[in-house]
Amino acid sequence: MKRFVTAILALTLCLGLAACSSQTGAEAPDLQAYYDDFIASLGEENAPMMMEVTDDLVDSVYPGLSDYELKQKVLQTAAISAVAFEMALVEVSDSADVEAVKGIFQSRIDSQVEGGAMYPATIEAWQNAEVLVQGNVVALIAAGEQQTAAVDAFNALFQ
């Protein structure tokens, strides 16, 4: 009888562990919805004019990013160079690629700080930009005066 109960408990434990492990691969939030909602929250008068970094421009802005398989991507930058506002939000298919994409986004920040941004205010804003990682989602957020709010809203997606 003890062996039977032990076997049932062991089976229950295995099934419980299997159920828990399948939840670790939880689906990432909708990155486009986050971006749209955040921009809308700024109000029409405060939101910068943005443009999408299209597929033909990806490697000129984020060299090497097109080498990685992405489940989601939202690549938006300010249409005017005097405005330091950029959001690059991607979900990589393979968790092994997270660090490489993080490096690509950090290189973008570094290049803007080291001469890409031409105005003192934009350089300062780029110095405050952040690369964030949540699971397989990597984000570059350069949001000027709204930096803290943008980062907080991004992190709230994963709580």
Short mmCIF file of C-alpha atoms in Angstrom, two decimals:
data_model
loop_
_atom_site.label_atom_id
_atom_site.label_comp_id
_atom_site.label_asym_id
_atom_site.label_seq_id
_atom_site.Cartn_x
_atom_site.Cartn_y
_atom_site.Cartn_z
CA MET A 1 0.00 0.00 0.00
CA LYS A 2 2.84 2.39 0.85
CA ARG A 3 4.42 1.79 -2.55
CA PHE A 4 1.13 2.54 -4.27
CA VAL A 5 0.69 5.82 -2.36
CA THR A 6 4.33 6.73 -3.00
CA ALA A 7 3.89 6.06 -6.72
CA ILE A 8 0.73 8.20 -6.85
CA LEU A 9 2.48 11.05 -5.00
CA ALA A 10 5.49 10.82 -7.32
CA LEU A 11 3.24 10.89 -10.38
CA THR A 12 1.35 13.90 -8.96
CA LEU A 13 4.64 15.70 -8.32
CA CYS A 14 5.87 15.01 -11.87
CA LEU A 15 2.63 16.27 -13.37
CA GLY A 16 2.79 19.37 -11.19
CA LEU A 17 6.36 20.10 -12.28
CA ALA A 18 5.44 19.59 -15.92
CA ALA A 19 2.57 22.07 -15.58
CA CYS A 20 4.82 24.65 -13.92
CA SER A 21 7.58 24.31 -16.50
CA SER A 22 5.18 24.95 -19.37
CA GLN A 23 4.25 28.30 -17.83
CA THR A 24 7.84 29.58 -17.93
CA GLY A 25 7.51 29.96 -21.70
CA ALA A 26 4.65 32.41 -21.23
CA GLU A 27 3.72 34.43 -24.25
CA ALA A 28 5.19 37.92 -24.39
CA PRO A 29 2.84 40.89 -24.30
CA ASP A 30 1.82 42.66 -27.49
CA LEU A 31 4.70 45.08 -28.07
CA GLN A 32 2.85 47.10 -30.71
CA ALA A 33 -0.02 47.66 -28.27
CA TYR A 34 2.45 48.84 -25.60
CA TYR A 35 4.01 51.30 -28.05
CA ASP A 36 0.65 52.57 -29.34
CA ASP A 37 -0.75 52.97 -25.82
CA PHE A 38 2.34 54.77 -24.56
CA ILE A 39 2.43 57.21 -27.48
CA ALA A 40 -1.30 57.85 -27.05
CA SER A 41 -0.76 58.52 -23.33
CA LEU A 42 1.53 61.42 -24.23
CA GLY A 43 -1.30 63.25 -25.92
CA GLU A 44 -1.29 64.57 -29.45
CA GLU A 45 0.47 67.80 -28.47
CA ASN A 46 3.32 66.02 -26.64
CA ALA A 47 3.90 62.94 -28.78
CA PRO A 48 6.87 63.26 -31.12
CA MET A 49 6.43 62.62 -34.83
CA MET A 50 7.69 59.08 -35.26
CA MET A 51 8.67 56.94 -38.22
CA GLU A 52 9.01 53.20 -38.55
CA VAL A 53 12.45 51.75 -39.17
CA THR A 54 11.45 49.57 -42.09
CA ASP A 55 13.09 46.30 -43.10
CA ASP A 56 15.33 47.97 -45.69
CA LEU A 57 16.71 50.36 -43.02
CA VAL A 58 17.03 47.97 -40.06
CA ASP A 59 20.70 47.15 -40.55
CA SER A 60 21.69 50.79 -41.05
CA VAL A 61 20.12 51.72 -37.70
CA TYR A 62 20.63 48.45 -35.81
CA PRO A 63 23.52 46.65 -37.55
CA GLY A 64 23.10 42.88 -37.30
CA LEU A 65 19.51 42.84 -36.05
CA SER A 66 18.21 41.28 -39.26
CA ASP A 67 20.40 38.23 -38.55
CA TYR A 68 18.03 37.19 -35.76
CA GLU A 69 14.59 35.61 -35.98
CA LEU A 70 12.09 37.88 -34.27
CA LYS A 71 8.58 36.95 -33.19
CA GLN A 72 7.65 40.62 -32.76
CA LYS A 73 9.31 43.88 -33.63
CA VAL A 74 8.39 47.49 -33.17
CA LEU A 75 11.13 49.81 -34.41
CA GLN A 76 10.20 53.47 -34.17
CA THR A 77 12.43 56.53 -34.18
CA ALA A 78 11.77 60.25 -34.12
CA ALA A 79 11.33 61.74 -37.57
CA ILE A 80 13.41 64.77 -36.55
CA SER A 81 17.04 64.27 -35.47
CA ALA A 82 16.77 67.03 -32.86
CA VAL A 83 14.36 64.80 -30.89
CA ALA A 84 15.86 61.93 -28.91
CA PHE A 85 12.92 59.57 -28.89
CA GLU A 86 13.25 56.00 -30.03
CA MET A 87 11.67 52.69 -29.14
CA ALA A 88 13.04 49.43 -30.44
CA LEU A 89 11.04 46.54 -29.01
CA VAL A 90 11.68 42.98 -30.12
CA GLU A 91 10.83 39.48 -29.03
CA VAL A 92 13.52 37.06 -30.16
CA SER A 93 12.56 33.52 -31.08
CA ASP A 94 15.61 31.97 -29.42
CA SER A 95 16.58 32.95 -25.87
CA ALA A 96 20.23 32.40 -26.84
CA ASP A 97 19.95 35.55 -28.99
CA VAL A 98 18.88 37.89 -26.19
CA GLU A 99 22.39 39.01 -25.25
CA ALA A 100 23.38 39.65 -28.87
CA VAL A 101 20.30 41.81 -29.49
CA LYS A 102 20.91 43.61 -26.20
CA GLY A 103 24.42 44.40 -27.48
CA ILE A 104 23.04 45.71 -30.79
CA PHE A 105 20.70 48.06 -28.93
CA GLN A 106 23.46 49.20 -26.57
CA SER A 107 25.66 49.93 -29.60
CA ARG A 108 22.87 52.14 -30.95
CA ILE A 109 22.82 54.14 -27.71
CA ASP A 110 26.62 54.38 -27.66
CA SER A 111 26.77 55.58 -31.26
CA GLN A 112 24.22 58.32 -30.55
CA VAL A 113 26.06 59.48 -27.42
CA GLU A 114 29.44 59.42 -29.18
CA GLY A 115 28.51 61.67 -32.08
CA GLY A 116 25.35 60.43 -33.73
CA ALA A 117 23.18 62.88 -31.82
CA MET A 118 24.11 66.41 -32.80
CA TYR A 119 22.51 68.57 -30.12
CA PRO A 120 23.43 68.78 -26.42
CA ALA A 121 19.86 68.05 -25.32
CA THR A 122 19.63 64.96 -27.53
CA ILE A 123 23.01 63.68 -26.36
CA GLU A 124 21.84 64.02 -22.76
CA ALA A 125 18.61 62.19 -23.55
CA TRP A 126 20.54 59.37 -25.23
CA GLN A 127 22.78 59.12 -22.17
CA ASN A 128 19.63 58.30 -20.19
CA ALA A 129 18.36 55.74 -22.71
CA GLU A 130 18.07 52.16 -21.48
CA VAL A 131 18.22 48.64 -22.82
CA LEU A 132 15.79 46.42 -20.93
CA VAL A 133 15.34 42.65 -21.00
CA GLN A 134 12.29 40.71 -19.88
CA GLY A 135 12.51 37.05 -20.88
CA ASN A 136 12.92 36.97 -24.67
CA VAL A 137 11.87 40.61 -25.06
CA VAL A 138 14.60 43.21 -25.53
CA ALA A 139 13.79 46.90 -25.56
CA LEU A 140 15.73 50.03 -26.32
CA ILE A 141 13.88 52.97 -24.84
CA ALA A 142 15.08 56.52 -25.42
CA ALA A 143 12.16 58.70 -24.41
CA GLY A 144 13.65 62.00 -23.27
CA GLU A 145 11.56 63.60 -20.54
CA GLN A 146 9.20 60.61 -20.59
CA GLN A 147 12.01 58.07 -19.98
CA THR A 148 10.89 57.01 -16.52
CA ALA A 149 7.25 56.71 -17.54
CA ALA A 150 8.15 54.67 -20.65
CA VAL A 151 10.37 52.28 -18.67
CA ASP A 152 7.80 51.90 -15.90
CA ALA A 153 5.04 51.16 -18.45
CA PHE A 154 7.27 48.61 -20.18
CA ASN A 155 8.16 46.84 -16.92
CA ALA A 156 4.48 46.81 -15.89
CA LEU A 157 3.74 44.61 -18.91
CA PHE A 158 5.59 41.76 -17.21
CA GLN A 159 4.15 41.99 -13.70
#
